[in-house]
Amino acid sequence: MTDQRAVGKWIFWLAFAGLVAAALFWAIRPEPVWVDLAEVERGRFEVSITEEGKTRVKDRYLVSSPVAGYLHRVNFDIGDPVKPGQLLTEVDPMPAGILDARSRAEAEARVGAARSALNSARQKVAAAEAEARFTADELNRLESLNRQQFVSEERLQQAVAAKNRAQAFLNSARFDEEVMAHELAAARTRLEVSAAHSDGGEALERVGVRSPVQGAVLGIIRTSEGVIQAGEPILEVGDPEALEVVVDVLSFDAVNLAQGGNVRLSGWGGQTLQAVVSRVEPVGFEDVSALGVKERRVQVVADIISPAENWEALGDGYRVDATFVLWSEDDVVQVPASAVFQNDEGTYVFRVSEGRAQQVQVSEGESNGLYTAINDGLAAGDRVIRHPDRNLEDGDRVRAR
């Protein structure tokens, strides 16, 4: 009986010691590390750049006044259709300046002088005509005598020369008469055609301003009538169905874009559209961001290739979000970029298995900032730790939040 009690005591103390040891073990062992987990996925992966852009009409025409004058009111609204050669408005050429008393007296004197010069030229013409008739008659008379051998050949040649000289003087006098007639007309125009003699009627000559292309009115710069200078813009026309998208891209990203690259257009109020890069401008410019940071940007132009009926509501100057696709694959293993970290030996992630963190070396591929493609080391369905703590080590117990 005593032996049985002794054995029972030993069993009791051994059990008690085991319980105490277990309690101490549970008390002093490290607590699991709370972590955020993400599942490894397999699917489409792409690297892209998204920037805000705007639409614009490809070919714009700024219609300006061909002459200085008085512009008539433009009776068009923005969006109105126009055809090639269609009359847009008219311009009355500017009238001559008003002549003051002194200028008018000078103009009248020029008219009188021009009239007198014309009369003098006419008298010279009359005298030259008389001389020409006389020399012609004299030549005819001498030619008849020469046939009867009553006049020498030398005398006949002198008569021919005299007739030619007289005809030349007549032609010169007639030219002088024409010059004087034009000068008189110019002097009369200077005197008579002036703003002082304007009767307020319609201009004799009115210049029409016409549309150069088929399209619509995109902008009206001068609506009301009034004085306008030659070359001053009136309105802008173009074809609103021929749209392109202009995007200001950071120069750091623009070097990765090339002609023919894929572009997605969204954020304009309709379905996503497809486009291609048509031109990357070779010259950059400086821009200031919303945070006040100076940036170097490059203008990139894209052509819309989606059917026109899908973007009928788009117009000139509309906002769009342009996504430039740099790289894409349909079947790629990918993890959040925050799960990947580097050390001296390579690239790693922490994979969670049976409640413990396992440091796994991986081969990474492309990254779009949010996700990273994994070429080797993980499989779809694995769970990895996002934003792993620096103190986390291989084999540590973890618990998902």
Short mmCIF file of C-alpha atoms in Angstrom, two decimals:
data_model
loop_
_atom_site.label_atom_id
_atom_site.label_comp_id
_atom_site.label_asym_id
_atom_site.label_seq_id
_atom_site.Cartn_x
_atom_site.Cartn_y
_atom_site.Cartn_z
CA MET A 1 0.00 0.00 0.00
CA THR A 2 2.85 2.33 0.82
CA ASP A 3 4.49 1.61 -2.53
CA GLN A 4 1.30 2.50 -4.37
CA ARG A 5 1.10 5.84 -2.55
CA ALA A 6 4.70 6.59 -3.41
CA VAL A 7 4.09 5.81 -7.08
CA GLY A 8 0.95 8.02 -7.09
CA LYS A 9 2.90 10.91 -5.58
CA TRP A 10 5.55 10.63 -8.29
CA ILE A 11 2.92 10.59 -10.98
CA PHE A 12 1.23 13.60 -9.45
CA TRP A 13 4.44 15.63 -9.21
CA LEU A 14 5.50 14.60 -12.69
CA ALA A 15 2.15 15.72 -14.10
CA PHE A 16 2.34 18.93 -12.11
CA ALA A 17 5.88 19.59 -13.39
CA GLY A 18 4.70 18.96 -16.96
CA LEU A 19 1.86 21.42 -16.55
CA VAL A 20 4.21 24.02 -15.07
CA ALA A 21 6.69 23.50 -17.91
CA ALA A 22 3.92 23.81 -20.49
CA ALA A 23 2.65 26.96 -18.82
CA LEU A 24 6.15 28.45 -18.78
CA PHE A 25 6.64 27.49 -22.42
CA TRP A 26 3.42 29.16 -23.46
CA ALA A 27 4.25 32.18 -21.36
CA ILE A 28 7.73 32.85 -22.68
CA ARG A 29 7.38 31.83 -26.34
CA PRO A 30 7.26 34.75 -28.90
CA GLU A 31 3.86 36.02 -29.98
CA PRO A 32 2.97 35.58 -33.68
CA VAL A 33 3.70 38.63 -35.84
CA TRP A 34 0.62 40.34 -37.21
CA VAL A 35 0.96 40.70 -41.01
CA ASP A 36 -1.05 41.62 -44.12
CA LEU A 37 -1.36 38.79 -46.58
CA ALA A 38 -1.95 38.78 -50.32
CA GLU A 39 -2.61 35.88 -52.63
CA VAL A 40 -0.36 35.25 -55.62
CA GLU A 41 -2.40 35.58 -58.82
CA ARG A 42 -1.94 34.45 -62.38
CA GLY A 43 -3.48 36.47 -65.22
CA ARG A 44 -3.04 39.44 -67.54
CA PHE A 45 -0.31 41.86 -66.54
CA GLU A 46 0.63 45.16 -68.14
CA VAL A 47 2.95 48.10 -67.57
CA SER A 48 1.38 51.41 -68.52
CA ILE A 49 1.50 55.18 -68.10
CA THR A 50 -1.70 57.17 -67.51
CA GLU A 51 -1.86 60.91 -68.07
CA GLU A 52 -4.61 63.45 -68.63
CA GLY A 53 -5.04 64.63 -72.22
CA LYS A 54 -7.46 66.55 -74.39
CA THR A 55 -8.96 66.17 -77.83
CA ARG A 56 -8.37 68.61 -80.66
CA VAL A 57 -9.30 68.93 -84.33
CA LYS A 58 -6.41 67.80 -86.52
CA ASP A 59 -6.60 70.53 -89.16
CA ARG A 60 -7.67 73.95 -87.91
CA TYR A 61 -7.99 77.01 -90.12
CA LEU A 62 -7.85 80.52 -88.75
CA VAL A 63 -9.83 82.74 -91.13
CA SER A 64 -8.60 86.35 -91.15
CA SER A 65 -9.53 89.56 -92.94
CA PRO A 66 -7.83 89.92 -96.34
CA VAL A 67 -8.03 93.74 -96.27
CA ALA A 68 -8.33 96.56 -93.79
CA GLY A 69 -11.87 97.86 -93.64
CA TYR A 70 -15.24 97.59 -91.96
CA LEU A 71 -16.21 94.06 -90.90
CA HIS A 72 -19.87 93.03 -91.15
CA ARG A 73 -21.40 91.00 -88.32
CA VAL A 74 -20.62 87.27 -88.29
CA ASN A 75 -23.96 85.44 -88.31
CA PHE A 76 -22.61 82.03 -87.29
CA ASP A 77 -22.59 80.12 -83.99
CA ILE A 78 -19.95 77.69 -82.78
CA GLY A 79 -20.69 74.28 -84.25
CA ASP A 80 -22.52 75.54 -87.35
CA PRO A 81 -21.54 73.52 -90.45
CA VAL A 82 -19.69 75.23 -93.29
CA LYS A 83 -18.78 74.21 -96.84
CA PRO A 84 -15.75 75.10 -98.97
CA GLY A 85 -16.25 78.54 -100.48
CA GLN A 86 -19.24 79.37 -98.29
CA LEU A 87 -19.52 83.08 -97.49
CA LEU A 88 -18.78 83.66 -93.80
CA THR A 89 -18.86 87.46 -93.69
CA GLU A 90 -17.92 90.53 -95.73
CA VAL A 91 -15.50 93.42 -95.35
CA ASP A 92 -15.96 96.88 -96.82
CA PRO A 93 -12.52 98.29 -97.74
CA MET A 94 -11.48 101.31 -95.72
CA PRO A 95 -12.41 104.62 -97.48
CA ALA A 96 -9.77 107.21 -98.30
CA GLY A 97 -8.74 109.63 -95.60
CA ILE A 98 -10.50 112.98 -95.14
CA LEU A 99 -8.81 115.90 -96.93
CA ASP A 100 -8.36 119.09 -94.96
CA ALA A 101 -8.52 122.53 -96.61
CA ARG A 102 -4.83 122.64 -97.45
CA SER A 103 -4.75 119.10 -98.81
CA ARG A 104 -7.90 119.76 -100.86
CA ALA A 105 -6.38 122.93 -102.34
CA GLU A 106 -3.25 121.00 -103.23
CA ALA A 107 -5.35 118.24 -104.78
CA GLU A 108 -7.32 120.76 -106.83
CA ALA A 109 -4.07 122.35 -107.99
CA ARG A 110 -2.77 118.93 -109.04
CA VAL A 111 -5.98 118.37 -111.01
CA GLY A 112 -5.53 121.72 -112.77
CA ALA A 113 -1.88 121.02 -113.52
CA ALA A 114 -2.70 117.56 -114.82
CA ARG A 115 -5.49 118.97 -117.00
CA SER A 116 -3.14 121.61 -118.46
CA ALA A 117 -0.45 119.01 -119.06
CA LEU A 118 -3.02 116.86 -120.86
CA ASN A 119 -4.08 119.77 -123.06
CA SER A 120 -0.42 120.48 -123.87
CA ALA A 121 0.12 116.84 -124.79
CA ARG A 122 -2.93 116.93 -127.05
CA GLN A 123 -1.57 119.98 -128.84
CA LYS A 124 1.71 118.19 -129.34
CA VAL A 125 -0.17 115.24 -130.75
CA ALA A 126 -2.01 117.52 -133.16
CA ALA A 127 1.25 119.12 -134.27
CA ALA A 128 2.90 115.71 -134.68
CA GLU A 129 -0.06 114.46 -136.70
CA ALA A 130 0.21 117.49 -139.02
CA GLU A 131 3.92 116.94 -139.43
CA ALA A 132 3.36 113.25 -140.13
CA ARG A 133 0.74 114.01 -142.80
CA PHE A 134 3.04 116.58 -144.45
CA THR A 135 6.02 114.24 -144.61
CA ALA A 136 3.83 111.43 -145.94
CA ASP A 137 2.43 113.67 -148.71
CA GLU A 138 5.95 114.91 -149.54
CA LEU A 139 7.22 111.35 -149.78
CA ASN A 140 4.37 110.41 -152.15
CA ARG A 141 5.12 113.43 -154.34
CA LEU A 142 8.84 112.66 -154.55
CA GLU A 143 8.19 108.99 -155.31
CA SER A 144 6.05 109.96 -158.32
CA LEU A 145 8.77 112.34 -159.56
CA ASN A 146 11.40 109.69 -158.98
CA ARG A 147 9.59 107.35 -161.34
CA GLN A 148 9.96 110.09 -164.00
CA GLN A 149 13.62 110.54 -162.98
CA PHE A 150 13.13 114.19 -161.94
CA VAL A 151 14.32 113.58 -158.34
CA SER A 152 17.58 112.11 -157.22
CA GLU A 153 17.72 108.95 -155.14
CA GLU A 154 19.39 110.83 -152.29
CA ARG A 155 16.51 113.30 -152.08
CA LEU A 156 14.04 110.45 -151.93
CA GLN A 157 15.91 108.81 -149.03
CA GLN A 158 15.85 112.08 -147.11
CA ALA A 159 12.06 112.22 -147.54
CA VAL A 160 11.69 108.66 -146.23
CA ALA A 161 13.80 109.50 -143.16
CA ALA A 162 11.74 112.64 -142.53
CA LYS A 163 8.52 110.64 -142.68
CA ASN A 164 9.86 108.06 -140.20
CA ARG A 165 10.96 110.79 -137.80
CA ALA A 166 7.57 112.46 -137.97
CA GLN A 167 5.81 109.14 -137.26
CA ALA A 168 8.07 108.49 -134.28
CA PHE A 169 7.35 111.95 -132.86
CA LEU A 170 3.63 111.29 -133.33
CA ASN A 171 3.84 107.99 -131.42
CA SER A 172 5.78 109.64 -128.62
CA ALA A 173 3.26 112.46 -128.38
CA ARG A 174 0.38 110.01 -128.17
CA PHE A 175 2.15 108.12 -125.35
CA ASP A 176 2.66 111.41 -123.50
CA GLU A 177 -1.05 112.13 -123.96
CA GLU A 178 -1.96 108.76 -122.36
CA VAL A 179 0.38 109.42 -119.42
CA MET A 180 -1.15 112.84 -118.82
CA ALA A 181 -4.66 111.38 -119.03
CA HIS A 182 -3.79 108.81 -116.31
CA GLU A 183 -2.24 111.48 -114.12
CA LEU A 184 -5.37 113.60 -114.44
CA ALA A 185 -7.54 110.62 -113.51
CA ALA A 186 -5.34 109.93 -110.46
CA ALA A 187 -5.52 113.55 -109.35
CA ARG A 188 -9.30 113.58 -109.74
CA THR A 189 -9.58 110.33 -107.74
CA ARG A 190 -7.49 111.80 -104.95
CA LEU A 191 -9.78 114.81 -104.85
CA GLU A 192 -13.16 113.16 -105.36
CA VAL A 193 -12.85 109.78 -103.61
CA SER A 194 -12.38 110.66 -99.94
CA ALA A 195 -14.21 110.18 -96.68
CA ALA A 196 -15.35 113.83 -96.89
CA HIS A 197 -17.34 113.00 -100.04
CA SER A 198 -18.76 109.71 -98.71
CA ASP A 199 -22.54 109.68 -99.02
CA GLY A 200 -23.00 106.84 -96.53
CA GLY A 201 -24.13 104.41 -99.24
CA GLU A 202 -22.92 100.91 -99.88
CA ALA A 203 -19.28 100.44 -100.77
CA LEU A 204 -18.62 99.98 -104.45
CA GLU A 205 -16.33 97.02 -103.69
CA ARG A 206 -17.02 94.53 -100.92
CA VAL A 207 -14.59 91.70 -100.09
CA GLY A 208 -16.11 88.36 -99.13
CA VAL A 209 -14.52 86.13 -96.47
CA ARG A 210 -15.17 82.48 -97.32
CA SER A 211 -14.62 79.09 -95.67
CA PRO A 212 -11.52 77.24 -96.91
CA VAL A 213 -12.74 73.72 -95.97
CA GLN A 214 -15.71 71.53 -95.17
CA GLY A 215 -16.35 71.33 -91.46
CA ALA A 216 -17.80 73.46 -88.70
CA VAL A 217 -17.15 76.71 -86.87
CA LEU A 218 -14.81 75.96 -83.94
CA GLY A 219 -14.42 79.45 -82.55
CA ILE A 220 -15.54 83.01 -83.21
CA ILE A 221 -12.96 85.68 -82.46
CA ARG A 222 -14.80 88.69 -83.89
CA THR A 223 -18.59 88.57 -83.65
CA SER A 224 -19.68 92.20 -83.89
CA GLU A 225 -19.15 94.45 -86.87
CA GLY A 226 -16.53 97.15 -86.79
CA VAL A 227 -13.20 98.32 -88.16
CA ILE A 228 -10.72 95.51 -88.75
CA GLN A 229 -7.11 95.44 -89.90
CA ALA A 230 -5.75 93.23 -92.67
CA GLY A 231 -4.68 89.84 -91.29
CA GLU A 232 -6.72 90.18 -88.08
CA PRO A 233 -8.43 86.83 -87.23
CA ILE A 234 -12.22 86.58 -87.47
CA LEU A 235 -13.13 82.95 -86.76
CA GLU A 236 -11.74 79.41 -86.72
CA VAL A 237 -13.06 76.46 -88.74
CA GLY A 238 -12.19 72.78 -89.03
CA ASP A 239 -13.61 69.27 -89.28
CA PRO A 240 -14.84 68.19 -85.80
CA GLU A 241 -15.00 64.53 -86.93
CA ALA A 242 -11.22 64.44 -87.49
CA LEU A 243 -10.08 64.36 -83.86
CA GLU A 244 -6.77 63.50 -82.26
CA VAL A 245 -5.70 63.35 -78.62
CA VAL A 246 -2.85 65.45 -77.23
CA VAL A 247 -1.21 64.34 -73.98
CA ASP A 248 1.58 66.06 -72.05
CA VAL A 249 3.80 63.22 -70.79
CA LEU A 250 6.80 63.45 -68.46
CA SER A 251 9.98 63.34 -70.52
CA PHE A 252 11.17 60.43 -68.33
CA ASP A 253 8.19 58.39 -69.59
CA ALA A 254 8.12 59.79 -73.12
CA VAL A 255 11.41 58.09 -74.02
CA ASN A 256 9.61 54.74 -73.64
CA LEU A 257 6.88 55.67 -76.15
CA ALA A 258 7.10 55.04 -79.89
CA GLN A 259 4.94 55.59 -82.92
CA GLY A 260 2.26 52.91 -83.24
CA GLY A 261 2.08 52.16 -79.51
CA ASN A 262 -1.30 51.18 -78.02
CA VAL A 263 -3.31 53.77 -76.09
CA ARG A 264 -6.58 53.41 -74.14
CA LEU A 265 -8.82 56.45 -73.75
CA SER A 266 -11.19 56.57 -70.80
CA GLY A 267 -12.62 59.00 -68.28
CA TRP A 268 -14.45 61.09 -70.90
CA GLY A 269 -17.97 59.96 -70.08
CA GLY A 270 -18.27 57.12 -72.59
CA GLN A 271 -16.87 53.67 -73.28
CA THR A 272 -13.13 53.01 -73.40
CA LEU A 273 -11.67 53.84 -76.81
CA GLN A 274 -8.62 52.46 -78.58
CA ALA A 275 -5.95 54.71 -80.10
CA VAL A 276 -2.37 54.56 -81.34
CA VAL A 277 0.56 56.93 -80.89
CA SER A 278 1.01 58.93 -84.09
CA ARG A 279 3.75 61.32 -83.01
CA VAL A 280 6.08 62.00 -80.09
CA GLU A 281 7.23 65.60 -80.28
CA PRO A 282 11.05 65.92 -80.41
CA VAL A 283 11.04 69.06 -78.24
CA GLY A 284 10.10 69.19 -74.56
CA PHE A 285 8.82 72.08 -72.48
CA GLU A 286 8.67 73.08 -68.84
CA ASP A 287 5.42 72.82 -66.91
CA VAL A 288 4.43 73.42 -63.30
CA SER A 289 2.44 70.69 -61.57
CA ALA A 290 -0.51 71.24 -59.24
CA LEU A 291 1.94 70.98 -56.32
CA GLY A 292 4.12 73.73 -57.76
CA VAL A 293 6.88 71.40 -58.95
CA LYS A 294 8.62 72.23 -62.24
CA GLU A 295 8.51 69.32 -64.67
CA ARG A 296 9.87 68.63 -68.12
CA ARG A 297 7.13 67.31 -70.36
CA VAL A 298 6.78 66.18 -73.98
CA GLN A 299 3.65 66.42 -76.11
CA VAL A 300 2.42 63.08 -77.47
CA VAL A 301 -0.28 62.87 -80.15
CA ALA A 302 -2.55 59.82 -80.55
CA ASP A 303 -5.08 58.94 -83.27
CA ILE A 304 -8.40 57.34 -82.32
CA ILE A 305 -8.94 54.01 -84.12
CA SER A 306 -12.23 52.96 -82.50
CA PRO A 307 -15.33 53.23 -84.74
CA ALA A 308 -16.55 56.82 -85.07
CA GLU A 309 -20.01 55.93 -83.74
CA ASN A 310 -18.43 55.08 -80.39
CA TRP A 311 -17.17 58.62 -79.84
CA GLU A 312 -19.77 60.79 -81.57
CA ALA A 313 -20.23 62.76 -78.35
CA LEU A 314 -16.56 63.76 -78.21
CA GLY A 315 -15.73 67.27 -79.36
CA ASP A 316 -12.81 69.63 -79.64
CA GLY A 317 -11.03 70.33 -76.35
CA TYR A 318 -12.64 67.49 -74.32
CA ARG A 319 -10.76 65.91 -71.41
CA VAL A 320 -9.72 62.23 -71.58
CA ASP A 321 -7.51 59.87 -69.57
CA ALA A 322 -4.87 58.35 -71.86
CA THR A 323 -3.23 55.07 -70.81
CA PHE A 324 -0.10 54.18 -72.81
CA VAL A 325 0.56 50.42 -72.72
CA LEU A 326 4.33 49.78 -72.54
CA TRP A 327 4.29 46.01 -71.96
CA SER A 328 1.60 43.34 -71.50
CA GLU A 329 1.23 39.55 -71.20
CA ASP A 330 -1.90 37.42 -70.73
CA ASP A 331 -0.56 34.67 -68.38
CA VAL A 332 1.78 36.06 -65.74
CA VAL A 333 2.31 35.19 -62.05
CA GLN A 334 2.11 38.45 -60.12
CA VAL A 335 2.33 39.70 -56.57
CA PRO A 336 1.90 43.12 -54.96
CA ALA A 337 5.07 45.16 -55.46
CA SER A 338 5.12 45.84 -51.70
CA ALA A 339 5.75 42.12 -51.03
CA VAL A 340 9.07 42.08 -52.92
CA PHE A 341 12.26 43.18 -51.18
CA GLN A 342 15.96 43.12 -51.95
CA ASN A 343 19.01 42.08 -49.97
CA ASP A 344 22.64 41.38 -50.77
CA GLU A 345 21.87 37.94 -52.17
CA GLY A 346 18.95 38.79 -54.49
CA THR A 347 15.19 39.34 -54.58
CA TYR A 348 12.93 37.70 -51.98
CA VAL A 349 9.39 37.47 -50.67
CA PHE A 350 7.96 35.98 -47.46
CA ARG A 351 5.58 33.14 -48.25
CA VAL A 352 3.28 31.97 -45.46
CA SER A 353 2.89 28.24 -44.92
CA GLU A 354 1.28 26.60 -41.85
CA GLY A 355 1.38 29.86 -39.96
CA ARG A 356 5.07 30.52 -40.46
CA ALA A 357 6.95 32.94 -42.72
CA GLN A 358 9.25 31.34 -45.29
CA GLN A 359 11.78 33.53 -47.03
CA VAL A 360 11.71 32.53 -50.71
CA GLN A 361 14.04 33.80 -53.42
CA VAL A 362 12.23 34.80 -56.62
CA SER A 363 13.07 35.97 -60.12
CA GLU A 364 11.16 39.18 -60.77
CA GLY A 365 10.07 40.57 -64.13
CA GLU A 366 8.31 43.77 -65.14
CA SER A 367 6.66 46.01 -62.56
CA ASN A 368 3.94 48.63 -62.93
CA GLY A 369 4.36 50.13 -59.47
CA LEU A 370 1.43 48.25 -57.94
CA TYR A 371 2.25 44.68 -58.96
CA THR A 372 5.42 42.84 -59.95
CA ALA A 373 5.63 39.92 -62.36
CA ILE A 374 7.34 36.80 -60.95
CA ASN A 375 9.16 34.58 -63.41
CA ASP A 376 10.16 31.85 -60.92
CA GLY A 377 9.81 30.99 -57.22
CA LEU A 378 6.05 31.28 -56.62
CA ALA A 379 2.86 29.67 -57.85
CA ALA A 380 -0.68 30.93 -58.15
CA GLY A 381 -2.55 30.55 -54.85
CA ASP A 382 0.50 31.07 -52.60
CA ARG A 383 0.10 33.65 -49.88
CA VAL A 384 2.78 36.31 -49.37
CA ILE A 385 3.31 39.02 -46.81
CA ARG A 386 2.78 42.61 -47.88
CA HIS A 387 5.10 45.22 -46.40
CA PRO A 388 7.18 42.70 -44.38
CA ASP A 389 8.74 44.07 -41.20
CA ARG A 390 12.54 44.43 -41.17
CA ASN A 391 12.72 42.30 -38.02
CA LEU A 392 10.74 39.45 -39.57
CA GLU A 393 12.90 36.36 -40.06
CA ASP A 394 12.58 33.07 -41.81
CA GLY A 395 10.48 30.65 -39.74
CA ASP A 396 8.78 33.26 -37.57
CA ARG A 397 5.18 32.59 -36.65
CA VAL A 398 2.74 35.02 -38.25
CA ARG A 399 -0.95 35.81 -37.94
CA ALA A 400 -3.07 37.52 -40.59
CA ARG A 401 -4.83 40.69 -39.64
#
